[in-house]
Amino acid sequence: MNDNTMEKEIGNDAKALLNLIDQSPTAYHVIENAKEILDAAGFKSLKETEVWNLKAGESYYVSRNDSSLIAFSIPGPEYKGFRIIASHSDSPCPKLKEEFEYSKEGYIRLDVEKYGGMLLAPWFDRPLSVAGRILVRDDAGIKSVLVNLDKDVAVIPSLAIHMNKDANTGYSYSFQKDMLPIVSTSDGKKGILSLVAEAAGVPEDSILGKDLFMYIREKGVIWGSDDEFIGSSRLDDQECVWCSLKGFVAAENNKYVKMLCIFDNEEVGSRTKQGADSDFLHSLIDRINDNLGRSREAYYTAYANSFMISADNAHALHPAHSNKYDPVQSPKMNGGIVIKFSARQSYTTDGISAAYVKQICEDNRIPYQIFVNHSDEPGGSTLGNISNSHVSINTADIGLAQLAMHSSYEVAGIKDIEYLREFAKAFFEN
């Protein structure tokens, strides 16, 4: 393959990724779009509430809460263990409160609260929309309906610098005061809830419950003087979701059950029924073993012979703030898979799991780099160790290098998309 062909393929992969992110403004949309990809690949849908009849050689998926999903493929009844990649479907953003519309000072505003550790300033002065799910009454009881207004309906306006002299010198935002979007004047004829009902095709008075979020309307783009970067909302962690999913679907099955997990609520601690701190993964491993008629001894040996990759994006070196990074090991965008380490175990990687990841990368000519925190900056964490408290297997934390993590618009490297997809495929086939 010549360089021009390779560059074209990388560009096409980036466009496909950005298109998926654009179609996935909330965790619910992530799961819906993941299901479409799995359906097209021949995976069969399961429900936790039904009796399963799993068969060797078949592929399945099951979702929980419409915002988390686990897909798996069984190679044969004598499988040796599990190969798992886990990432998360949610991203920091404003979440609408239960009763969210109110009139004050001549405007209709939305009462919102922080979901996750948001960078607040990037949300100001840009077009916003609303998406999520609603629960509606129907003849059968209550059903969940996905909704996306897909329309510029709100703005969080900045206070002019003439009235806020501290705007550029360290102003401290109050979320309740400063971050409430404007949607209309008090004379406006349509409220947001009526638009939601209209978009969902249901009567407004049939809505019994809702989980609605704000998102920015800018499309993701390829940018840079040499087209080497991508910019988009929700790169953390949808970049890992889609790259891992593509590698997962493409991977040939071998002697291990290949399994892909997309967990919700990582940004708020994972302590939900659909988060990494739930029994979702553990219960599925248990059900697969029992459904195939394997003994408990076979269950434990397969469990011990399993490996997990926790895939969540990593911090790229910021050229204006290199003092915040480790002076030796600071990843760069387009530099390859990032293996993440932490002495305080906020990342799961140890010598054993790192060696395994490096071996896969080196055997498949996939570049990799190392991330460790500056010793005086403890940094964040991810879902790997949280999941390990329920499914205690060898695990490594990896990701792709990005800037502006937890901003409403983030930046990453275009080449890294292909690196993670190749890594995921190699991991499942190894």
Coordinates of C-alpha atoms in Angstrom, one line a residue:
M1 CA 0.0 0.0 0.0
N2 CA 1.5 3.3 -1.0
D3 CA 1.5 6.4 1.2
N4 CA -1.3 8.2 -0.6
T5 CA -3.6 5.1 -0.3
M6 CA -2.7 4.8 3.4
E7 CA -3.4 8.5 4.0
K8 CA -6.8 8.2 2.2
E9 CA -7.8 5.2 4.3
I10 CA -6.8 6.9 7.6
G11 CA -8.8 9.9 6.5
N12 CA -11.8 7.7 5.7
D13 CA -11.5 6.0 9.1
A14 CA -11.4 9.4 10.8
K15 CA -14.5 10.6 8.9
A16 CA -16.4 7.4 9.9
L17 CA -15.4 7.9 13.5
L18 CA -16.5 11.6 13.6
N19 CA -19.8 10.6 11.9
L20 CA -20.5 8.0 14.6
I21 CA -19.7 10.5 17.4
D22 CA -21.9 13.1 15.7
Q23 CA -24.8 10.5 15.7
S24 CA -24.1 9.7 19.4
P25 CA -24.8 12.8 21.6
T26 CA -25.6 10.7 24.7
A27 CA -24.8 7.3 26.1
Y28 CA -28.2 6.0 24.9
H29 CA -27.3 6.9 21.3
V30 CA -23.9 5.3 21.7
I31 CA -25.5 2.0 22.6
E32 CA -28.2 2.3 19.9
N33 CA -25.5 2.8 17.2
A34 CA -23.3 0.1 18.6
K35 CA -26.3 -2.3 18.3
E36 CA -26.7 -1.4 14.6
I37 CA -23.0 -2.3 14.0
L38 CA -23.3 -5.6 15.9
D39 CA -26.6 -6.5 14.1
A40 CA -24.9 -5.9 10.8
A41 CA -22.1 -8.3 11.9
G42 CA -24.5 -11.0 12.7
F43 CA -24.7 -10.7 16.5
K44 CA -27.9 -11.8 18.2
S45 CA -29.7 -9.6 20.8
L46 CA -30.3 -11.0 24.3
K47 CA -32.3 -9.7 27.2
E48 CA -31.3 -10.2 30.8
T49 CA -34.9 -10.9 31.7
E50 CA -35.2 -13.9 29.4
V51 CA -33.8 -17.5 29.6
W52 CA -30.8 -17.9 27.4
N53 CA -29.8 -20.7 25.1
L54 CA -26.3 -19.9 24.1
K55 CA -24.5 -21.9 21.5
A56 CA -20.8 -22.3 20.7
G57 CA -19.8 -20.5 17.6
E58 CA -22.4 -17.8 18.0
S59 CA -22.1 -14.1 18.8
Y60 CA -24.4 -12.1 21.1
Y61 CA -25.0 -8.8 22.9
V62 CA -27.0 -7.6 25.8
S63 CA -27.7 -4.1 27.0
R64 CA -28.6 -2.7 30.4
N65 CA -30.5 0.5 31.0
D66 CA -30.2 1.3 27.3
S67 CA -26.8 3.0 28.1
S68 CA -24.4 0.1 28.7
L69 CA -23.7 -3.0 26.5
I70 CA -21.7 -6.2 26.5
A71 CA -21.1 -8.1 23.3
F72 CA -19.4 -11.5 23.2
S73 CA -18.5 -14.3 20.8
I74 CA -18.1 -17.9 21.9
P75 CA -15.5 -19.9 20.0
G76 CA -16.5 -23.3 21.4
P77 CA -17.6 -25.1 24.5
E78 CA -14.0 -25.6 25.7
Y79 CA -12.9 -22.0 25.6
K80 CA -9.8 -21.2 27.7
G81 CA -10.9 -17.9 29.1
F82 CA -12.1 -14.4 28.2
R83 CA -10.4 -11.5 26.3
I84 CA -12.2 -8.3 27.2
I85 CA -11.9 -4.6 26.2
A86 CA -14.0 -2.1 28.2
S87 CA -14.6 1.5 27.6
H88 CA -17.3 4.0 28.6
S89 CA -20.3 5.6 26.8
D90 CA -20.8 8.8 28.8
S91 CA -19.1 12.2 28.7
P92 CA -19.2 15.3 30.9
C93 CA -22.0 17.7 30.1
P94 CA -25.0 19.6 31.6
K95 CA -27.9 17.3 32.6
L96 CA -31.4 18.7 32.7
K97 CA -33.1 18.5 36.1
E98 CA -36.4 16.8 36.5
E99 CA -38.5 20.1 36.2
F100 CA -36.1 22.0 34.1
E101 CA -37.9 25.0 32.4
Y102 CA -38.6 28.2 34.3
S103 CA -39.2 31.8 33.5
K104 CA -37.1 34.6 35.0
E105 CA -36.1 38.2 34.0
G106 CA -38.0 37.8 30.7
Y107 CA -36.4 34.6 29.6
I108 CA -37.1 30.9 29.6
R109 CA -34.1 29.1 31.0
L110 CA -33.2 25.5 31.6
D111 CA -32.3 24.3 35.1
V112 CA -29.3 22.0 34.7
E113 CA -26.6 20.4 36.8
K114 CA -23.1 19.1 36.2
Y115 CA -22.7 15.6 34.9
G116 CA -19.1 14.6 35.4
G117 CA -15.9 16.8 35.8
M118 CA -16.7 19.4 33.1
L119 CA -14.4 22.2 31.8
L120 CA -17.0 24.9 32.1
A121 CA -15.7 27.8 29.9
P122 CA -15.9 26.0 26.6
W123 CA -19.7 25.6 27.0
F124 CA -20.4 29.3 26.8
D125 CA -21.6 31.2 23.7
R126 CA -22.1 28.2 21.3
P127 CA -25.2 26.6 20.0
L128 CA -26.5 23.7 22.1
S129 CA -29.2 21.1 21.7
V130 CA -30.9 18.4 23.9
A131 CA -30.8 14.6 23.6
G132 CA -31.4 11.5 25.7
R133 CA -34.3 9.3 26.4
I134 CA -37.9 9.7 27.6
L135 CA -40.1 7.1 29.2
V136 CA -43.7 7.2 27.9
R137 CA -47.0 5.6 28.7
D138 CA -48.3 3.3 26.0
D139 CA -50.9 0.5 25.8
A140 CA -48.4 -2.1 27.0
G141 CA -47.2 0.0 30.0
I142 CA -44.1 2.1 29.7
K143 CA -41.6 2.2 26.9
S144 CA -38.3 4.0 26.4
V145 CA -37.9 6.3 23.4
L146 CA -34.6 7.7 22.2
V147 CA -34.8 11.5 21.4
N148 CA -32.5 14.0 19.8
L149 CA -33.7 17.5 19.0
D150 CA -30.9 17.9 16.5
K151 CA -31.6 21.6 16.4
D152 CA -29.9 24.8 17.9
V153 CA -32.2 25.4 20.8
A154 CA -30.1 27.0 23.6
V155 CA -27.0 29.1 24.4
I156 CA -25.3 29.7 27.7
P157 CA -24.3 33.4 27.3
S158 CA -21.2 34.9 28.8
L159 CA -21.5 38.1 30.9
A160 CA -19.8 40.9 28.9
I161 CA -16.3 41.7 30.0
H162 CA -17.5 45.3 30.7
M163 CA -19.4 43.9 33.6
N164 CA -17.0 41.1 34.6
K165 CA -13.5 42.5 34.8
D166 CA -12.2 39.2 36.2
A167 CA -13.4 37.2 33.2
N168 CA -9.8 36.7 31.9
T169 CA -8.0 36.7 35.3
G170 CA -9.5 33.7 37.1
Y171 CA -13.3 34.1 37.5
S172 CA -14.9 31.4 39.6
Y173 CA -18.1 30.1 37.9
S174 CA -21.2 29.2 39.8
F175 CA -22.9 26.4 37.9
Q176 CA -26.4 27.3 39.2
K177 CA -26.0 31.0 38.4
D178 CA -23.7 31.1 35.3
M179 CA -24.4 27.9 33.4
L180 CA -28.2 27.9 32.9
P181 CA -29.0 28.0 29.1
I182 CA -31.5 30.5 27.6
V183 CA -34.0 28.9 25.2
S184 CA -36.5 31.7 24.5
T185 CA -38.1 34.9 25.8
S186 CA -40.9 34.5 28.2
D187 CA -43.3 35.0 25.3
G188 CA -41.9 31.9 23.5
K189 CA -44.7 29.6 22.2
K190 CA -42.8 26.3 22.5
G191 CA -41.0 24.8 25.4
I192 CA -38.2 22.3 25.3
L193 CA -40.4 19.5 26.6
S194 CA -42.9 20.1 23.9
L195 CA -40.1 19.9 21.3
V196 CA -38.9 16.7 22.9
A197 CA -42.4 15.1 22.6
E198 CA -42.7 16.3 19.0
A199 CA -39.3 14.9 18.1
A200 CA -40.2 11.5 19.7
G201 CA -43.7 11.5 18.1
V202 CA -45.6 11.2 21.4
P203 CA -48.1 13.4 23.3
E204 CA -46.3 15.6 25.9
D205 CA -48.7 14.4 28.6
S206 CA -47.6 10.7 28.0
I207 CA -44.0 11.4 29.2
L208 CA -43.5 9.9 32.6
G209 CA -39.8 10.0 32.9
K210 CA -36.7 11.5 31.2
D211 CA -32.9 11.5 31.1
L212 CA -32.0 14.5 29.0
F213 CA -28.6 16.1 28.4
M214 CA -27.2 19.2 26.6
Y215 CA -24.6 18.8 23.8
I216 CA -22.8 21.2 21.5
R217 CA -23.8 21.3 17.9
E218 CA -20.4 21.7 16.2
K219 CA -19.5 18.8 13.9
G220 CA -16.3 17.0 14.3
V221 CA -13.5 17.9 11.8
I222 CA -10.1 16.8 10.5
W223 CA -7.8 19.8 11.0
G224 CA -4.1 20.9 11.0
S225 CA -1.7 22.1 8.3
D226 CA -1.1 18.5 7.4
D227 CA -4.6 17.2 8.4
E228 CA -3.1 15.2 11.3
F229 CA -5.6 16.0 14.0
I230 CA -9.3 15.5 14.7
G231 CA -11.5 17.8 16.8
S232 CA -14.9 16.7 18.2
S233 CA -17.1 16.5 21.2
R234 CA -16.9 13.3 23.3
L235 CA -13.6 11.9 22.1
D236 CA -13.3 10.8 25.7
D237 CA -14.4 8.1 25.5
Q238 CA -16.2 7.4 22.2
E239 CA -12.9 7.3 20.3
C240 CA -12.0 4.2 22.3
V241 CA -15.6 2.8 22.0
W242 CA -15.7 2.9 18.2
C243 CA -12.1 1.9 17.5
S244 CA -12.4 -1.1 19.9
L245 CA -15.8 -2.1 18.5
K246 CA -14.5 -2.1 14.9
G247 CA -11.5 -4.2 16.0
F248 CA -13.7 -6.5 18.0
V249 CA -16.1 -7.2 15.0
A250 CA -13.2 -7.7 12.6
A251 CA -11.3 -10.1 14.9
E252 CA -11.4 -13.9 14.1
N253 CA -12.5 -16.0 17.0
N254 CA -9.9 -18.3 18.6
K255 CA -9.8 -20.3 21.9
Y256 CA -11.1 -17.4 24.0
V257 CA -14.5 -15.8 24.4
K258 CA -14.0 -12.3 23.0
M259 CA -16.0 -9.7 24.8
L260 CA -16.5 -6.0 24.4
C261 CA -17.9 -3.9 27.3
I262 CA -19.3 -0.4 27.0
F263 CA -20.2 0.9 30.5
D264 CA -22.1 4.0 31.3
N265 CA -21.5 6.5 34.2
E266 CA -17.7 6.3 34.3
E267 CA -17.6 10.1 34.6
V268 CA -19.6 10.1 37.8
G269 CA -17.9 7.1 39.5
S270 CA -19.4 4.0 37.9
R271 CA -21.5 3.2 41.0
T272 CA -24.7 2.4 39.1
K273 CA -26.5 -0.8 38.0
Q274 CA -25.1 -0.2 34.5
G275 CA -21.6 1.1 35.5
A276 CA -18.3 -0.7 35.8
D277 CA -18.9 -1.0 39.5
S278 CA -22.0 -3.2 39.0
D279 CA -22.4 -7.0 38.5
F280 CA -23.1 -6.6 34.8
L281 CA -19.8 -8.2 33.5
H282 CA -19.5 -10.7 36.3
S283 CA -23.1 -11.9 35.9
L284 CA -22.5 -12.4 32.1
I285 CA -19.4 -14.4 32.6
D286 CA -21.3 -16.6 35.1
R287 CA -24.3 -17.0 32.7
I288 CA -22.1 -18.0 29.8
N289 CA -20.4 -20.7 31.8
D290 CA -23.6 -22.2 33.2
N291 CA -25.5 -21.9 29.9
L292 CA -22.8 -24.0 28.1
G293 CA -23.0 -26.6 30.9
R294 CA -19.4 -26.1 32.1
S295 CA -18.4 -27.0 35.6
R296 CA -17.5 -24.5 38.4
E297 CA -13.9 -25.7 38.1
A298 CA -13.9 -24.9 34.4
Y299 CA -15.4 -21.5 35.3
Y300 CA -12.6 -20.7 37.8
T301 CA -9.8 -21.8 35.4
A302 CA -11.2 -19.7 32.6
Y303 CA -11.6 -16.8 34.9
A304 CA -8.0 -17.0 36.0
N305 CA -6.9 -17.3 32.4
S306 CA -8.6 -14.1 31.3
F307 CA -7.3 -10.6 30.5
M308 CA -9.0 -7.2 30.3
I309 CA -8.0 -4.0 28.5
S310 CA -9.5 -0.8 30.1
A311 CA -9.6 1.6 27.1
D312 CA -10.0 5.3 28.1
N313 CA -8.2 8.2 26.5
A314 CA -5.0 9.6 28.0
H315 CA -3.5 13.1 28.4
A316 CA -1.3 14.3 25.5
L317 CA 1.5 16.7 26.3
H318 CA 0.2 20.2 26.2
P319 CA 2.9 22.5 24.7
A320 CA 2.0 25.4 26.9
H321 CA 1.9 23.5 30.2
S322 CA 4.7 20.9 30.0
N323 CA 5.4 21.6 33.7
K324 CA 2.2 19.7 34.5
Y325 CA 3.5 16.4 33.0
D326 CA 6.1 13.9 33.8
P327 CA 9.5 15.2 32.4
V328 CA 10.3 11.8 30.8
Q329 CA 7.1 10.0 29.8
S330 CA 4.6 12.4 28.2
P331 CA 2.6 11.0 25.3
K332 CA 2.1 12.8 22.0
M333 CA -0.9 12.7 19.6
N334 CA -0.3 10.3 16.7
G335 CA 2.4 8.6 18.8
G336 CA 0.5 5.3 19.2
I337 CA -1.3 3.4 21.9
V338 CA -0.8 4.9 25.4
I339 CA -0.1 2.5 28.3
K340 CA -1.1 4.1 31.6
F341 CA 0.6 3.5 34.9
S342 CA 0.0 4.8 38.4
A343 CA 1.7 3.8 41.7
R344 CA -1.5 4.6 43.6
Q345 CA -3.4 2.1 41.3
S346 CA -5.8 4.6 39.7
Y347 CA -4.7 2.6 36.6
T348 CA -4.5 -1.1 36.7
T349 CA -1.4 -1.6 34.6
D350 CA 1.4 -3.6 36.3
G351 CA 4.6 -5.3 35.0
I352 CA 2.7 -8.4 33.8
S353 CA -0.1 -6.6 32.0
A354 CA 2.2 -4.0 30.5
A355 CA 4.5 -6.8 29.1
Y356 CA 1.5 -8.4 27.4
V357 CA 0.3 -5.2 25.8
K358 CA 3.8 -4.3 24.6
Q359 CA 4.2 -7.8 23.2
I360 CA 1.0 -7.4 21.1
C361 CA 2.1 -4.0 19.9
E362 CA 5.6 -5.1 19.0
D363 CA 4.4 -8.3 17.2
N364 CA 1.9 -6.2 15.1
R365 CA 4.1 -3.2 14.6
I366 CA 1.8 -0.9 16.5
P367 CA 3.6 2.0 18.1
Y368 CA 3.0 2.6 21.8
Q369 CA 4.0 5.1 24.5
I370 CA 3.8 5.5 28.2
F371 CA 1.8 7.8 30.4
V372 CA 2.6 8.4 34.1
N373 CA 1.4 11.3 36.2
H374 CA 3.7 14.2 37.3
S375 CA 4.6 13.1 40.8
D376 CA 3.0 16.2 42.3
E377 CA -0.2 16.0 40.1
P378 CA -2.1 12.8 41.0
G379 CA -4.4 13.0 37.9
G380 CA -7.6 11.1 37.2
S381 CA -8.6 7.4 37.1
T382 CA -10.8 5.2 35.0
L383 CA -13.0 2.1 35.0
G384 CA -10.3 -0.6 35.1
N385 CA -9.8 -0.9 38.8
I386 CA -13.5 -0.4 39.5
S387 CA -14.3 -3.3 37.3
N388 CA -11.5 -5.3 38.8
S389 CA -13.3 -5.2 42.2
H390 CA -15.9 -7.5 40.6
V391 CA -14.0 -9.3 37.9
S392 CA -10.4 -9.7 39.3
I393 CA -8.3 -10.6 36.3
N394 CA -5.0 -9.3 34.8
T395 CA -5.8 -5.8 33.4
A396 CA -4.0 -3.0 31.6
D397 CA -5.2 0.6 31.2
I398 CA -4.6 2.0 27.8
G399 CA -5.9 4.9 25.7
L400 CA -5.2 7.4 22.9
A401 CA -3.4 10.7 23.6
Q402 CA -5.7 13.8 23.5
L403 CA -5.8 17.4 24.5
A404 CA -8.6 19.4 26.2
M405 CA -10.0 16.3 28.0
H406 CA -13.4 17.0 29.5
S407 CA -13.9 20.1 27.3
S408 CA -17.0 20.3 25.2
Y409 CA -14.7 20.0 22.2
E410 CA -11.5 17.9 22.4
V411 CA -8.5 17.2 20.2
A412 CA -6.8 13.9 19.2
G413 CA -4.4 12.5 16.5
I414 CA -5.8 11.0 13.3
K415 CA -3.3 8.2 13.0
D416 CA -4.1 6.9 16.5
I417 CA -7.6 5.8 15.3
E418 CA -6.0 3.1 13.2
Y419 CA -3.5 2.1 15.8
L420 CA -6.3 1.3 18.4
R421 CA -8.4 -0.5 15.9
E422 CA -5.4 -2.7 14.9
F423 CA -4.5 -3.2 18.5
A424 CA -8.1 -4.3 19.4
K425 CA -8.2 -6.8 16.5
A426 CA -4.8 -8.2 17.5
F427 CA -5.7 -8.5 21.1
F428 CA -8.8 -10.5 20.4
E429 CA -7.0 -12.8 18.0
N430 CA -3.8 -13.2 20.1

